[in-house]
Short mmCIF file of C-alpha atoms and ligand atoms in Angstrom, two decimals:
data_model
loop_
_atom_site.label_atom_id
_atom_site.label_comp_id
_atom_site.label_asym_id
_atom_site.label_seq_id
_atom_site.Cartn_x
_atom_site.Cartn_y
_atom_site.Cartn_z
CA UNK A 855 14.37 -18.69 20.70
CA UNK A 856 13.87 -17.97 17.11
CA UNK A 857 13.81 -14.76 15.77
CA UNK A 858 10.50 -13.00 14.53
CA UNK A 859 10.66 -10.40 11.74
CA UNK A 860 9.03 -7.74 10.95
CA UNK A 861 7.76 -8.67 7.36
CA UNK A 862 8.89 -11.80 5.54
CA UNK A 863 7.93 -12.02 1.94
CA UNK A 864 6.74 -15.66 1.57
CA UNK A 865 6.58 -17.44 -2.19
CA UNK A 866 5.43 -20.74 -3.63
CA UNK A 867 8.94 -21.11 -4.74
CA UNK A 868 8.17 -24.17 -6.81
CA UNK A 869 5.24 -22.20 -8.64
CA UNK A 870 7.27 -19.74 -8.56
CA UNK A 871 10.62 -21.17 -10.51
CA UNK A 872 8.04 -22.69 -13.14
CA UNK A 873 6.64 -19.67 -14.20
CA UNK A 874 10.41 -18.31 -14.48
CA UNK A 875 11.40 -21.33 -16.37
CA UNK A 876 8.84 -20.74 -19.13
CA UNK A 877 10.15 -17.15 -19.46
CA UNK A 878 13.55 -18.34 -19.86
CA UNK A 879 12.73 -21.25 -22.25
CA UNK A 880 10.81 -18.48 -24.39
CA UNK A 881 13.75 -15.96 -24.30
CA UNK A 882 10.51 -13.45 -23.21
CA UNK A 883 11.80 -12.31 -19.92
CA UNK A 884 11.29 -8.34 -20.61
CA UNK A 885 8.77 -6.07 -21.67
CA UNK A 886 5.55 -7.93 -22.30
CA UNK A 887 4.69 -11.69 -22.11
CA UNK A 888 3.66 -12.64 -18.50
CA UNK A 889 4.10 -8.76 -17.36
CA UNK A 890 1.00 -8.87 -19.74
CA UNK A 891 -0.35 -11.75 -19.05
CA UNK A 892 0.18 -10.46 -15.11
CA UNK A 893 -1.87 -6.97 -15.84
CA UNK A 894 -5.18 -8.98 -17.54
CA UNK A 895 -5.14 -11.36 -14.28
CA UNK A 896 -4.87 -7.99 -12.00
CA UNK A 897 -8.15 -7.05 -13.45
CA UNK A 898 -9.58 -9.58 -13.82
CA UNK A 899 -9.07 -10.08 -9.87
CA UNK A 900 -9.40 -6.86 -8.74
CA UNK A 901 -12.35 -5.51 -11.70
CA UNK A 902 -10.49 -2.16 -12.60
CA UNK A 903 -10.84 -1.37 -15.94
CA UNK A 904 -6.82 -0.73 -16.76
CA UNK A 905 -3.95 -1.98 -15.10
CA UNK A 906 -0.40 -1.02 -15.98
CA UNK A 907 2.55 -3.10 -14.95
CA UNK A 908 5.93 -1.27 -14.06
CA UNK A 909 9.01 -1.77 -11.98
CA UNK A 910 7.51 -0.02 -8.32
CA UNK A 911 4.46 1.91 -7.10
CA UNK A 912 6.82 5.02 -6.57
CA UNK A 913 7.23 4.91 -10.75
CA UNK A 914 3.17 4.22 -10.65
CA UNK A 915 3.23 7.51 -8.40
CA UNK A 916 4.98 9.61 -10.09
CA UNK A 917 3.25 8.73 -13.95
CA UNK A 918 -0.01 9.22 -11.98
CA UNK A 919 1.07 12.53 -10.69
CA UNK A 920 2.68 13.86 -14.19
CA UNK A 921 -0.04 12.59 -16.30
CA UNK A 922 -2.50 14.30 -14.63
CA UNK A 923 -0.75 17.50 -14.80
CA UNK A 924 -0.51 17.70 -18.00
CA UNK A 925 -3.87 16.45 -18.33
CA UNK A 926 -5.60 19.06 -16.36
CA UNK A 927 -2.55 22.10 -16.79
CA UNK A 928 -1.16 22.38 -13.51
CA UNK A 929 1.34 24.35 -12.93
CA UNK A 930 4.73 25.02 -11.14
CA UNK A 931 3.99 24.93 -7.26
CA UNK A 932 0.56 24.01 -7.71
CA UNK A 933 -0.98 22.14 -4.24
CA UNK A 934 -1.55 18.31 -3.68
CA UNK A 935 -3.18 17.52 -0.56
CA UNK A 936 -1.39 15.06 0.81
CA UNK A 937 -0.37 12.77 4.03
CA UNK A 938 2.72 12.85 6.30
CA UNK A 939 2.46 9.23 7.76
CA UNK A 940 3.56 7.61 4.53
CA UNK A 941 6.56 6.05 2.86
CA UNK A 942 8.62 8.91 1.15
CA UNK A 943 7.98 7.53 -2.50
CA UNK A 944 3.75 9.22 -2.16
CA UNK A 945 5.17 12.44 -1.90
CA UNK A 946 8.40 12.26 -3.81
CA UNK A 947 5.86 12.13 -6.27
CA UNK A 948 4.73 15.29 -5.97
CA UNK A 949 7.79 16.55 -5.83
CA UNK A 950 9.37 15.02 -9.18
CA UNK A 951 6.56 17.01 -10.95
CA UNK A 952 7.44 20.30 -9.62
CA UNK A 953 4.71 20.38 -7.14
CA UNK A 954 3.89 21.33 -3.50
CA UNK A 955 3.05 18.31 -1.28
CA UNK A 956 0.78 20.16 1.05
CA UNK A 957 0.19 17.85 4.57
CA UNK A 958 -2.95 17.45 6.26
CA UNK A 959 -3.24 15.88 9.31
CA UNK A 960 -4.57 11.80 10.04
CA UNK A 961 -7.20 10.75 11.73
CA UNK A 962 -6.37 7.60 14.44
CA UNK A 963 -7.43 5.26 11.56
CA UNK A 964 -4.02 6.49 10.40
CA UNK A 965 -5.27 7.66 7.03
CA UNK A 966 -6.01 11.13 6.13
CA UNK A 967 -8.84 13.13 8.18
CA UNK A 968 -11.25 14.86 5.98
CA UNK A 969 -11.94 17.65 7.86
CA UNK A 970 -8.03 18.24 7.82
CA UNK A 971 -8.18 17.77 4.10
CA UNK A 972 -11.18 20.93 4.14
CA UNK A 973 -8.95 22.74 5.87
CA UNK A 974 -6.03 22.60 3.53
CA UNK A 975 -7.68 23.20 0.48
CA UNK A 976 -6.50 26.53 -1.40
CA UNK A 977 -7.06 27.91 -4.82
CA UNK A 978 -3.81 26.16 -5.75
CA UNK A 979 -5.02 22.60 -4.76
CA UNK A 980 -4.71 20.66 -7.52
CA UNK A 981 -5.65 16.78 -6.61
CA UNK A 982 -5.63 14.86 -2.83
CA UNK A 983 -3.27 12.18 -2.63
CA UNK A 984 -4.66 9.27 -0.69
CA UNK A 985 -3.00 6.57 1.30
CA UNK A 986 -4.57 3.03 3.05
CA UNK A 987 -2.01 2.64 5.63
CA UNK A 988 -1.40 -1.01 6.61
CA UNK A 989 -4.40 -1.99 4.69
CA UNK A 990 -7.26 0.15 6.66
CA UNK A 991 -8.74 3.12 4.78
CA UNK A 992 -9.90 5.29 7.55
CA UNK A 993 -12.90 8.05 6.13
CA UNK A 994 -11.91 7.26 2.88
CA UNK A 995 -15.12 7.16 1.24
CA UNK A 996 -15.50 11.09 2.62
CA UNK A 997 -12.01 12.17 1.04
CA UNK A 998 -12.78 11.11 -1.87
CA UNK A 999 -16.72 12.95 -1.84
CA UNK A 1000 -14.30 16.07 -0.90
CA UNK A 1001 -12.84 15.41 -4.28
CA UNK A 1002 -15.76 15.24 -6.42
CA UNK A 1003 -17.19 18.29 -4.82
CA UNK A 1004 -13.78 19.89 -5.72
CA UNK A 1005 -13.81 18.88 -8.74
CA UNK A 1006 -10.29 17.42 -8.21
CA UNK A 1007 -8.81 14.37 -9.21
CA UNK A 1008 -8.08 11.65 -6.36
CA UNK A 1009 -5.19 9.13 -6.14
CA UNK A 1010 -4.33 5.92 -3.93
CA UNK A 1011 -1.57 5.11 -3.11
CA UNK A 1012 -2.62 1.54 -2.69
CA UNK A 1013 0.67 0.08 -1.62
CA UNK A 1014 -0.81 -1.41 1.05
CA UNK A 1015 -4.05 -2.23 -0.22
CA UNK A 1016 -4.12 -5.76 -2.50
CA UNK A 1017 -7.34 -7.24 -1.75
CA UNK A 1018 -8.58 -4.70 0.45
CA UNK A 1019 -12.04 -4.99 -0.77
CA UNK A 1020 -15.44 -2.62 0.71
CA UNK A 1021 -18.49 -4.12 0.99
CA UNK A 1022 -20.79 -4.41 -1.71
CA UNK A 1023 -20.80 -2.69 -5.00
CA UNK A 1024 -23.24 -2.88 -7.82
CA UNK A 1025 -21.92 -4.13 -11.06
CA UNK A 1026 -22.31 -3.39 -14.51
CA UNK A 1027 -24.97 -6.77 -14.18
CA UNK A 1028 -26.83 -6.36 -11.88
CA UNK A 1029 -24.77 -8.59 -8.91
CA UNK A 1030 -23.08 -7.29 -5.96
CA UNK A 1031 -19.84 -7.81 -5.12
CA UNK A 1032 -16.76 -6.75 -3.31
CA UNK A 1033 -14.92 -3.98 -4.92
CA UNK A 1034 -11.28 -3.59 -4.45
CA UNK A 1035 -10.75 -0.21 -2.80
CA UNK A 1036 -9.51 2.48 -4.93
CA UNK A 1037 -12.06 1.07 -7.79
CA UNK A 1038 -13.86 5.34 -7.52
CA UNK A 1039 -10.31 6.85 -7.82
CA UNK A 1040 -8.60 8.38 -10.63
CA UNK A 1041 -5.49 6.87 -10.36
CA UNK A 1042 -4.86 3.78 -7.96
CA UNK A 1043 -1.27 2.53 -7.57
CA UNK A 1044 -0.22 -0.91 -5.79
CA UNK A 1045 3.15 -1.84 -4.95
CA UNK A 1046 4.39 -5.59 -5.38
CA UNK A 1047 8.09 -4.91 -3.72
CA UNK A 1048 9.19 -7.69 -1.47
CA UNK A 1049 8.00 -6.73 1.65
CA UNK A 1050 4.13 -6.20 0.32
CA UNK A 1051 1.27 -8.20 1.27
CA UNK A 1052 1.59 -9.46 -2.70
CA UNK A 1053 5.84 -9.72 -3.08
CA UNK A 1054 7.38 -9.97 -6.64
CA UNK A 1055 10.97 -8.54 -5.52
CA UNK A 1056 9.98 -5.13 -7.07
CA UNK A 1057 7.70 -4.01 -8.82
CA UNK A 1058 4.00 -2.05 -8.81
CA UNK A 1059 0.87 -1.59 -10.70
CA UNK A 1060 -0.85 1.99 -11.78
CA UNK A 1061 -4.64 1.82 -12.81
CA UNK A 1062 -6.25 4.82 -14.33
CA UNK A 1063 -9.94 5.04 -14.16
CA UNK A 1064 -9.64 7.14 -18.13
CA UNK A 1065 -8.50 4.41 -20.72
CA UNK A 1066 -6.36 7.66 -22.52
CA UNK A 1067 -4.53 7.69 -19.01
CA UNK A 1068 -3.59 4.42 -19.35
CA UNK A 1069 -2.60 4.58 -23.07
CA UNK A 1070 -0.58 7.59 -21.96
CA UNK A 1071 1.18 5.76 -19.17
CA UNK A 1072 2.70 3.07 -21.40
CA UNK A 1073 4.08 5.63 -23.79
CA UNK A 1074 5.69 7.30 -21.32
CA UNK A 1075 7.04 3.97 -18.96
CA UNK A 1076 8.53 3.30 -22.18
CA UNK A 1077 10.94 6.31 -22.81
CA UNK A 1078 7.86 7.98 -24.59
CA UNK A 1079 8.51 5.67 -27.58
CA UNK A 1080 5.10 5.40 -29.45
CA UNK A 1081 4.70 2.79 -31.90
CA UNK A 1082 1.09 2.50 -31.96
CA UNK A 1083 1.19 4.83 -35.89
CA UNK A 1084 3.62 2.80 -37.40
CA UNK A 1085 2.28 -0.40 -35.63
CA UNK A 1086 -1.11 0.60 -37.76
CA UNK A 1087 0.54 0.78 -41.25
CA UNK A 1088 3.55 -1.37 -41.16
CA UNK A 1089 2.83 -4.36 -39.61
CA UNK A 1090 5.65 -5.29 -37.64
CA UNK A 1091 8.05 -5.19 -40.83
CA UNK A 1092 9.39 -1.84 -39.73
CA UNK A 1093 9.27 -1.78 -36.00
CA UNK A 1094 12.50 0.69 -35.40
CA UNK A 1095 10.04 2.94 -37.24
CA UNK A 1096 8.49 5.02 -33.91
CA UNK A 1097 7.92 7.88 -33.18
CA UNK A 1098 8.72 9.24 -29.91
CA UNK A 1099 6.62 12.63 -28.61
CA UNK A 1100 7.31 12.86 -25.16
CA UNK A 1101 10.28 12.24 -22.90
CA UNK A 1102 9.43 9.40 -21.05
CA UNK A 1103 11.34 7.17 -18.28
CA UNK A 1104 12.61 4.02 -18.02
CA UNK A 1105 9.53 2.50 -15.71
CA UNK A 1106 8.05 -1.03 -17.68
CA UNK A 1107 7.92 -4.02 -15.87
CA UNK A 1108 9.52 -7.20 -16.70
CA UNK A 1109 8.07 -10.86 -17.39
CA UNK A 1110 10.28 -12.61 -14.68
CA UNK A 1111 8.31 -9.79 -11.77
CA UNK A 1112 5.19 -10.54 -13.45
CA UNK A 1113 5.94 -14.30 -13.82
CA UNK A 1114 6.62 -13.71 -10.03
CA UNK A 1115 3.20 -11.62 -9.64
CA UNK A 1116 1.05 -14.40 -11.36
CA UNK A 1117 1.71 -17.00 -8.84
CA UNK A 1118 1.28 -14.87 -5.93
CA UNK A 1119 -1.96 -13.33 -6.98
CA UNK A 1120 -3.43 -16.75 -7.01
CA UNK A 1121 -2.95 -16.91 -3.25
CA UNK A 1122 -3.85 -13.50 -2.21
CA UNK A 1123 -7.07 -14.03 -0.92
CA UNK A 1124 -5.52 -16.69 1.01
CA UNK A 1125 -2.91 -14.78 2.60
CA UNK A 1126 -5.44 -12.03 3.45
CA UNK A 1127 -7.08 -13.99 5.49
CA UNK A 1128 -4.11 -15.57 7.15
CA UNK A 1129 -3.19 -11.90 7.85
CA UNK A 1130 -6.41 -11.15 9.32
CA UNK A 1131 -6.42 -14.73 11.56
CA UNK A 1132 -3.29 -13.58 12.86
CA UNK A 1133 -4.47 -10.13 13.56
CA UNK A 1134 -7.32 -10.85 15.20
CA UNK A 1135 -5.07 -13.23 17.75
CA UNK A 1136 -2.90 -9.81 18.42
CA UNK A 1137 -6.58 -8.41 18.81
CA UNK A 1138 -7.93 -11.23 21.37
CA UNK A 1139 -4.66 -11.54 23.40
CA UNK A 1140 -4.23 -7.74 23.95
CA UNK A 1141 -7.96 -7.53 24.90
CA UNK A 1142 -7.16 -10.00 27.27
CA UNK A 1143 -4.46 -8.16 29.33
CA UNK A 1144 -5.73 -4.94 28.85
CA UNK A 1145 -3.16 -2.50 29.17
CA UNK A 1146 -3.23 0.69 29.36
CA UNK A 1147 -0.16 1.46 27.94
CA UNK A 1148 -1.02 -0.10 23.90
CA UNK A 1149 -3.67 1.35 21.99
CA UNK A 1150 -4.37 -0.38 19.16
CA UNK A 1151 -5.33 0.90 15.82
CA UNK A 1152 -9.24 1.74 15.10
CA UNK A 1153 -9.84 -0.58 11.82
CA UNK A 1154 -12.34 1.32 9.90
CA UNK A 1155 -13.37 -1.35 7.49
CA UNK A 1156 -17.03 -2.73 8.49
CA UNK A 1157 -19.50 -5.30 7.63
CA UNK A 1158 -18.34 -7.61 4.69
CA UNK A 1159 -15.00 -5.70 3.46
CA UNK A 1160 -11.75 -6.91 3.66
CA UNK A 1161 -8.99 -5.66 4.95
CA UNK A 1162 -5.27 -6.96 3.80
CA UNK A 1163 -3.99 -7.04 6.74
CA UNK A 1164 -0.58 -5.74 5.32
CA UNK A 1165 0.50 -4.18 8.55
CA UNK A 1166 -0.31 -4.76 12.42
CA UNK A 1167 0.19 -1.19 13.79
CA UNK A 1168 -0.49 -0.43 17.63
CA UNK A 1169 0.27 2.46 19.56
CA UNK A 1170 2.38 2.72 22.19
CA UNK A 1171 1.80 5.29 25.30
CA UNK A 1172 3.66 7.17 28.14
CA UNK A 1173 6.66 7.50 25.70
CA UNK A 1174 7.76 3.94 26.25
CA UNK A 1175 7.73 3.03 22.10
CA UNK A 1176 11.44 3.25 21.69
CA UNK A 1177 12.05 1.71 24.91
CA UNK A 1178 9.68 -1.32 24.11
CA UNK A 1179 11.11 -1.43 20.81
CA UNK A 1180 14.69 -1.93 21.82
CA UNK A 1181 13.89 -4.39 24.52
CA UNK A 1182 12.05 -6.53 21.82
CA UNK A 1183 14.93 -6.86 19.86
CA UNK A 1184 17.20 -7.92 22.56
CA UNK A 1185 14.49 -10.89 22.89
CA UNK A 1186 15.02 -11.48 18.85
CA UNK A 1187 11.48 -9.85 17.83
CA UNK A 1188 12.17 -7.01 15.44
CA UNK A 1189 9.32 -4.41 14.87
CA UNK A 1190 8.89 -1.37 12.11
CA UNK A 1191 7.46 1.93 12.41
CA UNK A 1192 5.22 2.95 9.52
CA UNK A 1193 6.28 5.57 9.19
CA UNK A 1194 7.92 8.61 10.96
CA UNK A 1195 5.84 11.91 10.47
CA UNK A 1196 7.47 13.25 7.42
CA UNK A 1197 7.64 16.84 8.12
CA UNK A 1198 10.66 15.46 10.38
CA UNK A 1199 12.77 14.80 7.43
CA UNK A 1200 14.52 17.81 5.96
CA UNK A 1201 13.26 17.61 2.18
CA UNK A 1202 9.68 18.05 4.00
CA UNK A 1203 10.62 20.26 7.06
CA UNK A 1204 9.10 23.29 5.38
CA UNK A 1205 5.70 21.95 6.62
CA UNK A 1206 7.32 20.58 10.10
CA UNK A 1207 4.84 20.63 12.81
CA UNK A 1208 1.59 21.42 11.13
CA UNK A 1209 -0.05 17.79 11.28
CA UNK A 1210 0.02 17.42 15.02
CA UNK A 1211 -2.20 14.32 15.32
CA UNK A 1212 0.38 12.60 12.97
CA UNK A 1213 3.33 14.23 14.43
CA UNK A 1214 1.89 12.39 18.29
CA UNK A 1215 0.83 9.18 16.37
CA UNK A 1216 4.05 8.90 14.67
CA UNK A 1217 5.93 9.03 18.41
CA UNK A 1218 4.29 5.79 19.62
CA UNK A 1219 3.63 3.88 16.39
CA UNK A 1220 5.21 0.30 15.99
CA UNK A 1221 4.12 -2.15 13.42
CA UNK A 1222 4.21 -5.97 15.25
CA UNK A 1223 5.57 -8.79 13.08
CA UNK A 1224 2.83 -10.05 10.86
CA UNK A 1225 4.24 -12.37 8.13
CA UNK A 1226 2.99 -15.69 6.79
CA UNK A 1227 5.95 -17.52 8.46
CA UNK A 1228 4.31 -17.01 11.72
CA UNK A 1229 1.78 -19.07 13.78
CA UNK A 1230 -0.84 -18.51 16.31
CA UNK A 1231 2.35 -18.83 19.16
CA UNK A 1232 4.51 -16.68 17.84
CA UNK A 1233 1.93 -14.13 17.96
CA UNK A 1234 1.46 -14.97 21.32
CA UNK A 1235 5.06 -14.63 22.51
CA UNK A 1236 5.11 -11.48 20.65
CA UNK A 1237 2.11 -10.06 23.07
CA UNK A 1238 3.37 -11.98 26.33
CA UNK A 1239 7.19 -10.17 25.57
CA UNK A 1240 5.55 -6.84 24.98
CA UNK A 1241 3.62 -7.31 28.38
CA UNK A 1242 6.24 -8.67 30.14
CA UNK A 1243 8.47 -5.30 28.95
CA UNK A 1244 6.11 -2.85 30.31
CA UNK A 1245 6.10 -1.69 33.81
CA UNK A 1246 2.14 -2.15 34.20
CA UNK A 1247 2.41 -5.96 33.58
CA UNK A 1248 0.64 -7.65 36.00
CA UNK A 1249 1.56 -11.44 35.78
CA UNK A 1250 -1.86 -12.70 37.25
CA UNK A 1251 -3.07 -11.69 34.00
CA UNK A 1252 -0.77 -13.23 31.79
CA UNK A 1253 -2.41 -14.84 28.52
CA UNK A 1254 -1.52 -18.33 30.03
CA UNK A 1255 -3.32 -17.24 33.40
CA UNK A 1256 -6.28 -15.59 31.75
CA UNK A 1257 -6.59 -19.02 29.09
CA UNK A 1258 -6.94 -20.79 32.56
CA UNK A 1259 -9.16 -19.03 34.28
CA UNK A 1260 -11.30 -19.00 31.26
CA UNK A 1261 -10.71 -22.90 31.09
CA UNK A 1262 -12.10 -23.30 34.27
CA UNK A 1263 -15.53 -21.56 33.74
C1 PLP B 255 6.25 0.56 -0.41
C2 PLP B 255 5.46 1.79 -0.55
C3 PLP B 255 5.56 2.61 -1.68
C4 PLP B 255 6.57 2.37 -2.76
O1 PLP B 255 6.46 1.14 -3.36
P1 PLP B 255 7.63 0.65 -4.36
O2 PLP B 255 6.95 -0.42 -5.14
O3 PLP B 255 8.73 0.14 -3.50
O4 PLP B 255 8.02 1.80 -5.17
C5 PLP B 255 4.75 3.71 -1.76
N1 PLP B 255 3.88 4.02 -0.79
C6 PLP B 255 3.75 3.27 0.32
C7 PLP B 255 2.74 3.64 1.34
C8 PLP B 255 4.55 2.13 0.49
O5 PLP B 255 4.45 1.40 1.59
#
């Protein structure tokens, strides 16, 4: 049997090497060129108004974080609302800026719960910190009311999100249209590393609602090197001429990532909806056998949105996760869990067990392999193993029997 992973980045590799050729040819494979050329096709796709290309979302976190700190003069120890089912990087990121990461609990969407986020807020909250886990956005729309009413700037930490779209918004004309989510934030930060739902090999997008967020942001992904005075009265002619105001980082992305990105935008939609046919087969085959043991995850998107699909999380009861997970990988199918509470880890401990919901979740999460190297029948053997690992499984309603008896009506 072959082996099923968890994620498998999948590129037009032909596409792919052509756009890299025409970096080489130019000698234009750093700063600028298609990384450019990469940032005007992510909004022209996804209709934010500034887009920002660097080397990861975590570097997309963190400018979001610092900028608006300075911005609004936060201070030392200040709060950010923030989740504990996440990758490390959101609250790193709150961390690199002196900060306090301050965890409120997730609703079973995954995502934050707003009522947790009420309940969190102090006179030291600064911003909320918002993450679309696998793709869904739980009560989004209400965190980020909370925010307005607070008067507090939002961010999303949209690593998962690429072409998760809500329903209809009204544009500037008139027309309706799908609006990527994160399109009301302040700051909205995708991640193109290689195991996203749009893989470069690394590398991550931060769009600022403010256009003088977004100016700031390239001065400081740029070692806070600002050339834009000199650029203004010299013309070129004197272009080691810059001044430099702030200490910046190291953060830019490169043309050969965003010669990388340019291809694989063009098939995002696609591969959103490849994600979704797949998940909907998890959907129809676990509805089928009914267990009681997997739970799977409420998807909160409704109507016309679109959901990326970037993860397939279920839950896993009676404390048989680990158990399920290890016998899966005997039979070659490898699973993730996104992610482990992160009060668990010792830079976060400080807060350990005050999100219970996540601290539960987190116990009996697994993500299923969902990848765009799978078919229909590996997603099938992935739900027959599972079921066949359990102690509930009843074979008289395996997927082949209940296909059958469903033939025969
Ligand atoms: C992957 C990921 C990040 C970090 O993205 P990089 O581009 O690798 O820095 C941040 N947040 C979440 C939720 C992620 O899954």
């Amino acid at each position: 049997m072959d082996k099923i992973q968890v994620l498998k980045p999948k590129y037009r590799t032909d596409e792919v090497l052509n756009e890299i050729k025409e970096c080489l040819d130019t000698s234009w494979t750093g700063m600028g060129g298609k990384s450019i050329e990469f940032e005007e096709k992510w909004k022209d796709y996804s209709d934010l108004p500034h887009a920002h290309f660097l080397q990861s979302a975590t570097a997309g976190l963190h400018l979001a974080v610092k900028i608006f700190k300075e911005k609004y003069g936060w201070e030392d120890g200040d709060e950010i609302i923030t989740t504990p089912l996440t990758f490390v990087s959101t609250n790193h990121a709150i961390l690199y800026e002196n900060l306090k990461p301050v965890f409120a609990d997730v609703d079973d969407s995954l995502c934050l719960d707003p009522d947790s986020v009420l309940d969190n807020i102090t006179d030291k909250t600064r911003a909320v910190m918002f993450v679309g886990i696998g793709g869904n956005i739980g009560q989004y729309n209400r965190v980020r009311e909370i925010c307005e009413l607070q008067g507090i700037p939002l961010i999303v930490d949209a690593a998962h999100l690429a072409g998760t779209k809500t329903s209809r918004v009204w544009t500037d004309f008139g027309a309706m249209r799908n609006a990527q989510v994160g399109w009301d934030a302040d700051a909205v930060v995708f991640s193109f590393q290689s195991v996203k739902n749009l893989p470069t090999a690394d590398s991550g997008m931060v769009c600022f609602k403010d256009k003088e967020d977004d100016k700031t942001a390239r001065r400081l992904s740029w070692l806070g090197i600002d050339k834009s005075t000199y650029d203004r009265y010299n013309k070129g002619t004197y272009n080691w001429k810059y001044d430099v105001p702030d200490i910046g980082y190291k953060y830019h992305g490169n043309a050969i990532m965003g010669a990388i990105g340019l291809v694989q935008l063009k098939y995002l939609d696609e591969d959103n909806q490849y994600r979704n046919l797949l998940s909907e087969s998890y959907d129809y085959y676990f509805n089928m056998l009914d267990l009681d043991t997997i739970e799977p995850i409420k998807n909160t998107l409704i109507g016309d949105s679109i959901h990326s699909r970037h993860l397939y999380p279920i839950r896993i009861k009676k404390g048989l996760r680990d158990f399920v997970m290890e016998e899966l990988s005997e039979r070659g199918i490898y699973c993730g869990v996104h992610y482990l509470d992160n009060t668990q880890y010792s830079m976060y401990n400080y807060a350990h067990g005050t999100c219970k919901r996540a601290h539960e979740i987190s116990s009996e999460l697994i993500s299923l392999p969902l990848h765009l190297h799978m078919s229909n029948s590996d997603v099938r053997r992935v739900v027959e193993e599972i079921a066949d690992i359990l102690p509930e499984y009843d074979k008289d309603k395996s997927i082949t029997r209940g296909l059958l008896g469903r033939a025969k009506k």
